Amino acid sequence: MVGGLGAGRSPGGPSAQSWGSGPRVARDSGAMAEARQAAGFPSSLSPDGADVLLSAPVLRDICLSGLRSWQRHLSRFWNDFLTGVFPASPLSWLFLFGAIQLAWFLQLDPSLGLMEKIKESLPDCGGQHHRLRGLLAAALFASCLWGALVFTLHVALRLLLSYHGWILESPRAMSSATKTWLALVRIFSGRHPGLFSYQRSLPRQPVPSVQDTVRKYLESVRPVLCDEDFRGLCGLAQDFLRLQAALLQWHLRLKSWWASNYVSDWWEEFVYLRSRNSLMVNSNYYMMDFLYVTPTPLQAARAGNAVHALLLYRHRLNRQEILPTLLMGMRPLCSAQYEKIFNTTRIPGIQKDHIHHLSDSRHVAVLHRGRFFRVGTHSQGGLLPPRALEQQFQRILDDPSPASPQEEHLAALTAAPRDVWAQARGALKTQAEATLEAVEGAAFFVSLDCEPAGLSKETPAASLDAYAHALLAGRGHDRWLDKSFTLIVFSNGKLGLSVEHSWADCPISGHMWERVREGLWPHCAQFTLATECFQLGYAADGHCKGDPDPMLPPPQRLHWDLPEKIHRSISLALSGARTLSGNMDCHVFPFSHFGKSFIKHCHLSSDSFIQVALQLAHFRDRGQFCLTYESAMTRLFLEGRTETVRSCTREACSFVRAMEDKEKTDKFSSLNLSFVCAVQAGLTPGV
């Protein structure tokens, strides 16, 4: 077996795990952290071999482990069943079966003779089983009828959810059709939905007509083209419609009939997975912590509570206890992207990457001062409490052992171009496969940074710039960018996320992050928190609540057996990452004059306000307009992700030119900002 295991232990620090080639050898089994877990597994050697004495605690632990495993499988099966029959429920089958039995007792046959035919087709086991055959026939008929009703409910709800007239209507002035639609959706939506309950009822994303697509494309480029260029582009568009559009449109329609979504898988592949650029800056994005509040300055305590809260979120996710996102409290959004939040890694390839997702993972990978650790998140009793996780992270922070040569900068490979990293990963996997699997198979990645971060009152703009830069790029070698997300914990207790983009869009990770952050500071009355989040918090001394566990084995130190040919790849990747990080301009502008509440109080769309403000700012800076991309979600449809909103419209450009014309601004000085919303929507108010 290639990739032998050896173990050692640094003084006062976590256990060390080294990997090398050759047969598996246990060089110092007494020093391994796992040896403590085997204390209840006594053995004695005899001439005939090992004589294992299974004690009662060991047998109990084996039984409990098997029961927990079966419980997880049954829970997933039950959740999948409930999701499949929603908006119906198993109780509705019992009600239907009882109604059929009552009708049969009253000598009525609601099946119109079908139950008798079913009974005749069942094997005859004697007269004493005649009553049982009747019950089985009634159960089979009830199941078939119930399945037909469930299918009818799915189709009816899907047709209802295909209505989009409500989008352009104000909640204060709904049409009769929209009010009727809301009432019907309320009737057909069922009660107590789980996260994935509506997936079977969501409509598929429709393929727009090619004529509309070309027309909207020409509208989007008109503001940035001169008359001559626009006429030439119109000619090319007509040639496309005449020669190629029909065949391409037929291919799209064919795919829309077979696939759940005709565009999302191509979007994921060609926008993300086929890109050969570095993930750092080009793809990954970041999320900040609370700006004005730090619940505790203790780095290990903040990490312990954050990891515990994230794993609680994963537990609720697996049990589908998280409610689906509902617009207007009624219209569900697709929840498919939630499936890959945890236990997910983007694996590099030469031509394209692929997403590797595990059904479960019971550890996190931790990086501190260039050293990698494996921290178990569960014990025999379940998820480790926050205080125990804090204890593990504190052990890592207190460990004085240095990083081995090249190990400190190893993570810079994940910031390299994807084909370069794919080649280096192939060499790395041959020498350190088990260690690589420990990192890539983690629930998520944790980076314990040695520097502070966050908002500084003395230099708010500069401190936010540094905070954003640290989250987005770090030092170029302290983030494992392939993981679905990296939890970054700074030395002063501030948090942040670095999120890989291919597996899901920002609202998914944003929803998770808001719940986790709120749960880490449960005493704030302005948040509505989940029940388990109230159990978190911090003691008066800043530590996590609870007591340390002296019997808890220390984290495993992961060592890399790095081949010589990979050393140069690490150096080049680090140089490229630092260059890319240095060329990045990232400025976070703190604006405190007003916010979205004031904009909405003026009966404006905050999104429209910002989009037109961006057009005005860019025109004042560059003296011209440019194509502008704004993401819009398509999660109203099954497996929808995002689409493009082109906010640089002719109406928006007219507004910007009017703002720059002193005669017009003086003449219409009383013009309020409602015009911004109107032009963004493509409307021309009467002025």
Short mmCIF file of C-alpha atoms in Angstrom, two decimals, residues 42 68 74 139 158 166-167 178 182 194 273 279 307 313 316 344 394 488 517 519 528 534-535 599 631 639 655 670 681:
data_model
loop_
_atom_site.label_atom_id
_atom_site.label_comp_id
_atom_site.label_asym_id
_atom_site.label_seq_id
_atom_site.Cartn_x
_atom_site.Cartn_y
_atom_site.Cartn_z
CA PRO A 42 -8.14 -4.46 25.53
CA ARG A 68 -26.86 6.36 14.74
CA LEU A 74 -33.87 6.40 7.86
CA ALA A 139 -54.67 -0.34 0.71
CA ARG A 158 -46.58 23.90 -11.01
CA TRP A 166 -47.44 39.62 -9.71
CA ILE A 167 -43.82 40.67 -10.34
CA THR A 178 -53.01 38.14 -8.64
CA LEU A 182 -52.38 34.03 -4.14
CA GLY A 194 -39.31 21.50 4.26
CA LEU A 273 -15.51 24.99 -14.31
CA LEU A 279 -9.89 31.36 -8.43
CA VAL A 307 -17.64 26.08 13.63
CA TYR A 313 -26.78 24.69 10.29
CA ARG A 316 -30.71 21.29 10.15
CA THR A 344 -17.75 20.07 -1.20
CA GLN A 394 -6.41 26.86 21.25
CA ILE A 488 -11.34 32.93 8.29
CA ARG A 517 -23.45 35.33 12.61
CA GLY A 519 -26.34 32.76 16.31
CA THR A 528 -34.92 36.55 15.15
CA PHE A 534 -29.74 30.72 21.62
CA GLN A 535 -27.58 28.03 23.18
CA ILE A 599 -34.68 55.21 -0.23
CA SER A 631 -27.02 39.64 -11.64
CA GLU A 639 -32.43 24.62 -10.67
CA PHE A 655 -31.29 60.71 -17.07
CA SER A 670 -37.81 70.20 -7.97
CA ALA A 681 -37.85 50.42 -15.21
#
